[in-house]
C-alpha cells in the first residue's frame, strides 16, 4: 500500500454496489505524470471534508487492483487521513492545467485510441475530436432501479471499512438518470473524416440534469451547457474503458479550456508574475 498524490480529472455518476452501496470511478494523473484509476470510491458516503473536486490534488492510500488487470487501476483504502485534500487548480490557471494535461496520452482519432489499448494497454486517455457535432439524449429503457439494484442501495455499514457517525444502516438516495447522454463527434483518420458516438458518464452531466430537471425547459437548459457551450469551447474528452467490456470506451470527463487559448493563459500568468 502506498500514498499517491493524484490530480482528479474525472468522477463518474454513481452506480449501485453490492459491497459499497454506491460507487464512482475516479480517474486522474499522479505527480509522476502517470494516469491512474481509483475504484471503488463511495464518494457521497465520504465526510464532506473529504469530498474532492475535479482539478484538485489529493493524497490517497492505494494498492494495485487485484481483479482489475488494467494497468492504471488501483483500489483505495479510505481512512481518517485518506483521502486528504491538498490544492485546487482553478480555471484561472489554465496554463498549469494544460501543462499537466500534456502528460496524458492524447489521440486525435478513435482508431488511434483503440490501437493504443490493444498494443500498449492504455485504458485512460484524452481524445480530441475535430468537432463535436451534437449532443444526443435518449430515454432509458427502464428509468427506475431494478430490484437487485435497489437491494444494493440498502446495506448495513458494518459490511465494509467506512465509519459514519450515528448511523447503523445506510439507505442510498441515489436516483437513476432517466436519460442517457452521448456526444456525436467528427475526427480525421487516414485523411478520411469519420463520425463516432460515445456515451457520457461524467458526474457533471448527471448533476446538471438533476439541476435542470426542475424546469419545464430542462432539455434546452441542459443543451445550453453540454452542447452549445462545449462546442464553443472546443471541449475534448477523457476516455476510459469498462472493466467487464474492455473494448467499450466511455467519455468519463469533458474537459473544456477557457475561451482564451492555453498559451494566452500561460502568457498572462507570466505577465502577472512580473507585477
Tab-separated table of C-alpha atoms in Angstrom:
chain	number	residue	atom	x	y	z
A	1	UNK	CA	0.000	0.000	0.000
A	2	UNK	CA	1.249	3.485	-0.798
A	3	UNK	CA	0.056	7.062	-0.609
A	4	UNK	CA	-0.333	8.546	-4.074
A	5	UNK	CA	-0.680	12.204	-4.926
A	6	UNK	CA	-3.367	12.450	-7.598
A	7	UNK	CA	-4.871	15.307	-9.592
A	8	UNK	CA	-8.552	14.458	-10.082
A	9	UNK	CA	-9.691	14.703	-13.707
A	10	UNK	CA	-12.824	12.560	-13.717
A	11	UNK	CA	-15.568	11.267	-11.488
A	12	UNK	CA	-18.360	9.179	-12.972
A	13	UNK	CA	-22.015	9.260	-11.987
A	14	UNK	CA	-22.515	6.779	-9.099
A	15	UNK	CA	-23.870	3.287	-9.649
A	16	UNK	CA	-25.281	0.747	-7.150
A	17	UNK	CA	-22.717	-1.520	-5.496
A	18	UNK	CA	-23.351	-4.722	-3.565
A	19	UNK	CA	-20.325	-4.133	-1.357
A	20	UNK	CA	-20.193	-0.327	-1.095
A	21	UNK	CA	-23.855	0.731	-1.544
A	22	UNK	CA	-22.915	3.069	-4.388
A	23	UNK	CA	-19.614	3.814	-6.064
A	24	UNK	CA	-17.975	6.071	-8.598
A	25	UNK	CA	-14.973	5.501	-10.791
A	26	UNK	CA	-12.414	8.259	-10.272
A	27	UNK	CA	-9.522	8.955	-12.616
A	28	UNK	CA	-6.637	11.384	-12.743
A	29	UNK	CA	-2.920	11.815	-13.110
A	30	UNK	CA	-0.351	11.314	-10.372
A	31	UNK	CA	2.595	13.560	-9.576
A	32	UNK	CA	4.853	11.354	-11.726
A	33	UNK	CA	2.704	12.037	-14.778
A	34	UNK	CA	1.076	8.596	-14.823
A	35	UNK	CA	-2.627	8.022	-15.370
A	36	UNK	CA	-4.483	6.354	-12.513
A	37	UNK	CA	-7.965	4.928	-11.986
A	38	UNK	CA	-9.312	4.742	-8.415
A	39	UNK	CA	-12.130	2.328	-7.756
A	40	UNK	CA	-14.361	1.847	-5.935
A	41	UNK	CA	-14.925	5.244	-4.352
A	42	UNK	CA	-18.233	5.576	-2.408
A	43	UNK	CA	-17.930	9.325	-2.861
A	44	UNK	CA	-21.227	10.500	-1.371
A	45	UNK	CA	-20.573	8.393	1.731
A	46	UNK	CA	-17.349	10.281	2.451
A	47	UNK	CA	-17.269	13.017	5.050
A	48	UNK	CA	-17.912	16.389	3.430
A	49	UNK	CA	-14.364	17.480	4.240
A	50	UNK	CA	-13.023	14.604	2.098
A	51	UNK	CA	-15.177	15.124	-0.985
A	52	UNK	CA	-12.637	16.193	-3.563
A	53	UNK	CA	-13.338	18.173	-6.707
A	54	UNK	CA	-12.290	17.924	-10.299
A	55	UNK	CA	-8.882	19.606	-10.728
A	56	UNK	CA	-7.996	19.042	-7.082
A	57	UNK	CA	-4.777	17.431	-5.860
A	58	UNK	CA	-5.317	14.813	-3.172
A	59	UNK	CA	-3.274	12.286	-1.221
A	60	UNK	CA	-4.918	8.866	-1.081
A	61	UNK	CA	-3.862	5.411	0.103
A	62	UNK	CA	-3.860	2.942	-2.765
A	63	UNK	CA	-2.836	-0.566	-3.701
A	64	UNK	CA	-2.763	-2.252	-7.101
A	65	UNK	CA	-6.172	-3.623	-8.010
A	66	UNK	CA	-6.301	-7.409	-7.867
A	67	UNK	CA	-9.333	-8.216	-10.004
A	68	UNK	CA	-8.949	-5.334	-12.431
A	69	UNK	CA	-5.914	-6.009	-14.637
A	70	UNK	CA	-5.948	-2.641	-16.406
A	71	UNK	CA	-2.570	-1.089	-15.751
A	72	UNK	CA	-3.954	2.234	-14.483
A	73	UNK	CA	-6.354	0.645	-11.975
A	74	UNK	CA	-5.810	0.930	-8.216
A	75	UNK	CA	-8.020	0.121	-5.262
A	76	UNK	CA	-8.297	2.659	-2.462
A	77	UNK	CA	-8.103	2.444	1.310
A	78	UNK	CA	-10.276	5.064	2.966
A	79	UNK	CA	-9.366	6.155	6.483
A	80	UNK	CA	-9.179	9.214	8.720
A	81	UNK	CA	-6.282	10.597	6.683
A	82	UNK	CA	-7.219	9.242	3.262
A	83	UNK	CA	-8.136	10.974	1.086
A	84	UNK	CA	-6.521	14.230	2.161
A	85	UNK	CA	-7.363	17.293	0.099
A	86	UNK	CA	-4.450	19.456	-0.972
A	87	UNK	CA	-4.961	22.136	-3.628
A	88	UNK	CA	-7.451	23.022	-6.371
A	89	UNK	CA	-6.073	24.298	-9.681
A	90	UNK	CA	-8.791	26.763	-10.623
A	91	UNK	CA	-9.773	27.755	-14.159
A	92	UNK	CA	-7.779	30.979	-13.962
A	93	UNK	CA	-4.633	28.874	-14.126
A	94	UNK	CA	-5.374	27.056	-17.368
A	95	UNK	CA	-1.683	27.170	-18.283
A	96	UNK	CA	-0.913	24.954	-15.289
A	97	UNK	CA	-3.795	22.652	-16.181
A	98	UNK	CA	-2.629	22.450	-19.804
A	99	UNK	CA	0.921	21.566	-18.764
A	100	UNK	CA	-0.379	18.656	-16.671
A	101	UNK	CA	-2.753	17.506	-19.424
A	102	UNK	CA	0.180	17.403	-21.845
A	103	UNK	CA	1.405	14.318	-19.946
A	104	UNK	CA	-1.825	12.404	-20.599
A	105	UNK	CA	-1.818	10.031	-23.622
A	106	UNK	CA	-3.670	12.007	-26.302
A	107	UNK	CA	-5.150	10.911	-29.615
A	108	UNK	CA	-6.947	12.631	-32.485
A	109	UNK	CA	-8.975	9.628	-33.648
A	110	UNK	CA	-10.875	6.780	-32.077
A	111	UNK	CA	-8.885	4.258	-34.135
A	112	UNK	CA	-5.607	5.513	-32.644
A	113	UNK	CA	-7.155	5.347	-29.182
A	114	UNK	CA	-8.213	1.743	-29.685
A	115	UNK	CA	-4.823	0.843	-31.179
A	116	UNK	CA	-3.139	2.210	-28.039
A	117	UNK	CA	-5.379	-0.014	-25.918
A	118	UNK	CA	-4.553	-3.130	-27.919
A	119	UNK	CA	-0.819	-2.547	-28.249
A	120	UNK	CA	0.088	-0.612	-25.082
A	121	UNK	CA	-2.681	-1.499	-22.644
A	122	UNK	CA	-3.786	2.132	-22.369
A	123	UNK	CA	-7.314	2.392	-20.948
A	124	UNK	CA	-7.349	6.063	-19.913
A	125	UNK	CA	-6.549	8.728	-22.482
A	126	UNK	CA	-7.624	12.032	-23.999
A	127	UNK	CA	-9.481	12.072	-27.308
A	128	UNK	CA	-9.503	15.378	-29.175
A	129	UNK	CA	-12.184	15.313	-31.884
A	130	UNK	CA	-12.101	17.684	-34.811
A	131	UNK	CA	-15.613	18.776	-33.928
A	132	UNK	CA	-18.427	17.944	-31.533
A	133	UNK	CA	-21.410	17.665	-33.858
A	134	UNK	CA	-24.247	17.336	-31.379
A	135	UNK	CA	-25.485	16.071	-28.048
A	136	UNK	CA	-27.781	13.049	-28.230
A	137	UNK	CA	-30.306	12.403	-25.469
A	138	UNK	CA	-32.006	9.005	-25.267
A	139	UNK	CA	-34.581	7.802	-22.738
A	140	UNK	CA	-33.572	4.922	-20.523
A	141	UNK	CA	-35.437	1.708	-21.330
A	142	UNK	CA	-36.127	1.308	-17.605
A	143	UNK	CA	-35.873	4.645	-15.766
A	144	UNK	CA	-36.137	3.003	-12.328
A	145	UNK	CA	-33.622	0.848	-10.451
A	146	UNK	CA	-34.175	-2.899	-10.681
A	147	UNK	CA	-34.939	-4.916	-7.539
A	148	UNK	CA	-31.347	-6.120	-7.489
A	149	UNK	CA	-30.015	-2.579	-7.777
A	150	UNK	CA	-32.375	-1.347	-5.048
A	151	UNK	CA	-31.096	-4.094	-2.741
A	152	UNK	CA	-27.542	-2.891	-3.356
A	153	UNK	CA	-28.545	0.631	-2.367
A	154	UNK	CA	-29.527	-0.547	1.121
A	155	UNK	CA	-26.797	-2.045	3.233
A	156	UNK	CA	-25.524	-2.493	6.747
A	157	UNK	CA	-22.466	-0.284	7.143
A	158	UNK	CA	-20.541	-2.906	9.094
A	159	UNK	CA	-20.030	-4.819	5.869
A	160	UNK	CA	-17.217	-2.521	4.855
A	161	UNK	CA	-14.487	-0.372	6.379
A	162	UNK	CA	-16.051	3.089	6.408
A	163	UNK	CA	-17.329	4.646	9.621
A	164	UNK	CA	-20.289	7.003	9.702
A	165	UNK	CA	-21.295	8.742	12.893
A	166	UNK	CA	-24.717	7.870	14.344
A	167	UNK	CA	-25.553	5.503	11.504
A	168	UNK	CA	-26.107	1.777	11.818
A	169	UNK	CA	-27.837	1.328	8.492
A	170	UNK	CA	-27.477	3.274	5.285
A	171	UNK	CA	-30.074	3.634	2.567
A	172	UNK	CA	-28.813	5.408	-0.503
A	173	UNK	CA	-30.975	8.137	-2.012
A	174	UNK	CA	-29.186	7.777	-5.340
A	175	UNK	CA	-31.542	8.464	-8.233
A	176	UNK	CA	-31.181	6.723	-11.556
A	177	UNK	CA	-30.780	9.038	-14.520
A	178	UNK	CA	-33.861	8.609	-16.737
A	179	UNK	CA	-31.829	9.574	-19.806
A	180	UNK	CA	-28.588	8.543	-21.465
A	181	UNK	CA	-26.331	11.234	-22.900
A	182	UNK	CA	-23.989	10.870	-25.870
A	183	UNK	CA	-21.760	13.069	-27.969
A	184	UNK	CA	-21.603	12.588	-31.701
A	185	UNK	CA	-18.265	13.900	-32.914
A	186	UNK	CA	-16.103	14.015	-36.039
A	187	UNK	CA	-12.406	13.330	-36.474
A	188	UNK	CA	-9.912	12.630	-39.246
A	189	UNK	CA	-8.288	9.218	-39.633
A	190	UNK	CA	-6.050	8.425	-42.614
A	191	UNK	CA	-7.299	11.503	-44.449
A	192	UNK	CA	-10.900	10.406	-44.051
A	193	UNK	CA	-13.490	12.135	-41.892
A	194	UNK	CA	-15.259	9.751	-39.545
A	195	UNK	CA	-18.183	10.139	-37.151
A	196	UNK	CA	-18.423	8.437	-33.760
A	197	UNK	CA	-20.945	8.388	-30.916
A	198	UNK	CA	-19.788	7.859	-27.302
A	199	UNK	CA	-21.728	7.753	-24.049
A	200	UNK	CA	-21.106	10.400	-21.376
A	201	UNK	CA	-20.795	9.110	-17.797
A	202	UNK	CA	-19.263	12.270	-16.314
A	203	UNK	CA	-20.800	13.096	-12.912
A	204	UNK	CA	-21.098	16.720	-14.032
A	205	UNK	CA	-23.614	15.667	-16.695
A	206	UNK	CA	-25.733	13.788	-14.156
A	207	UNK	CA	-25.629	16.625	-11.648
A	208	UNK	CA	-26.534	19.148	-14.333
A	209	UNK	CA	-29.506	17.048	-15.406
A	210	UNK	CA	-30.986	16.990	-11.899
A	211	UNK	CA	-30.474	20.750	-11.596
A	212	UNK	CA	-32.237	21.302	-14.918
A	213	UNK	CA	-34.971	18.690	-14.366
A	214	UNK	CA	-36.816	21.079	-12.040
A	215	UNK	CA	-37.779	23.222	-15.026
A	216	UNK	CA	-40.178	22.549	-17.940
A	217	UNK	CA	-37.456	23.550	-20.419
A	218	UNK	CA	-34.850	21.274	-18.808
A	219	UNK	CA	-33.581	19.946	-22.122
A	220	UNK	CA	-32.788	23.381	-23.516
A	221	UNK	CA	-31.025	24.338	-20.284
A	222	UNK	CA	-29.021	21.118	-20.413
A	223	UNK	CA	-28.132	21.605	-24.061
A	224	UNK	CA	-27.038	25.184	-23.455
A	225	UNK	CA	-24.274	23.835	-21.223
A	226	UNK	CA	-23.387	20.391	-22.571
A	227	UNK	CA	-23.901	21.125	-26.246
A	228	UNK	CA	-23.758	24.792	-27.192
A	229	UNK	CA	-21.233	25.815	-24.543
A	230	UNK	CA	-18.984	22.776	-25.024
A	231	UNK	CA	-18.905	23.205	-28.800
A	232	UNK	CA	-17.951	26.870	-28.445
A	233	UNK	CA	-15.155	25.967	-26.036
A	234	UNK	CA	-13.751	23.197	-28.268
A	235	UNK	CA	-14.177	20.647	-25.496
A	236	UNK	CA	-12.375	17.326	-25.606
A	237	UNK	CA	-12.818	14.064	-23.749
A	238	UNK	CA	-11.082	11.962	-21.140
A	239	UNK	CA	-11.950	8.448	-22.258
A	240	UNK	CA	-11.950	5.286	-20.169
A	241	UNK	CA	-12.791	1.649	-20.799
A	242	UNK	CA	-15.210	-0.594	-18.898
A	243	UNK	CA	-13.669	-3.417	-16.881
A	244	UNK	CA	-16.201	-6.034	-17.975
A	245	UNK	CA	-16.230	-4.838	-21.607
A	246	UNK	CA	-12.593	-3.959	-22.387
A	247	UNK	CA	-13.253	-2.687	-25.923
A	248	UNK	CA	-16.011	-0.313	-24.788
A	249	UNK	CA	-14.879	3.316	-24.322
A	250	UNK	CA	-16.862	5.943	-22.418
A	251	UNK	CA	-16.492	9.691	-22.008
A	252	UNK	CA	-15.739	9.844	-18.287
A	253	UNK	CA	-14.876	13.545	-18.221
A	254	UNK	CA	-15.468	16.506	-20.507
A	255	UNK	CA	-12.544	18.912	-20.463
A	256	UNK	CA	-13.021	22.416	-21.742
A	257	UNK	CA	-10.454	25.204	-21.889
A	258	UNK	CA	-11.496	28.814	-21.342
A	259	UNK	CA	-12.303	30.919	-24.381
A	260	UNK	CA	-8.738	32.161	-24.475
A	261	UNK	CA	-6.142	29.613	-25.518
A	262	UNK	CA	-3.863	27.772	-23.130
A	263	UNK	CA	-0.907	29.723	-24.494
A	264	UNK	CA	-2.652	33.031	-23.860
A	265	UNK	CA	-3.433	31.940	-20.309
A	266	UNK	CA	0.171	30.925	-19.739
A	267	UNK	CA	1.448	34.233	-21.126
A	268	UNK	CA	-0.984	36.100	-18.864
A	269	UNK	CA	0.318	34.198	-15.818
A	270	UNK	CA	3.870	35.196	-16.747
A	271	UNK	CA	2.847	38.829	-17.149
A	272	UNK	CA	1.015	38.787	-13.847
A	273	UNK	CA	4.105	37.451	-12.105
A	274	UNK	CA	6.082	40.493	-13.256
A	275	UNK	CA	3.956	42.934	-11.269
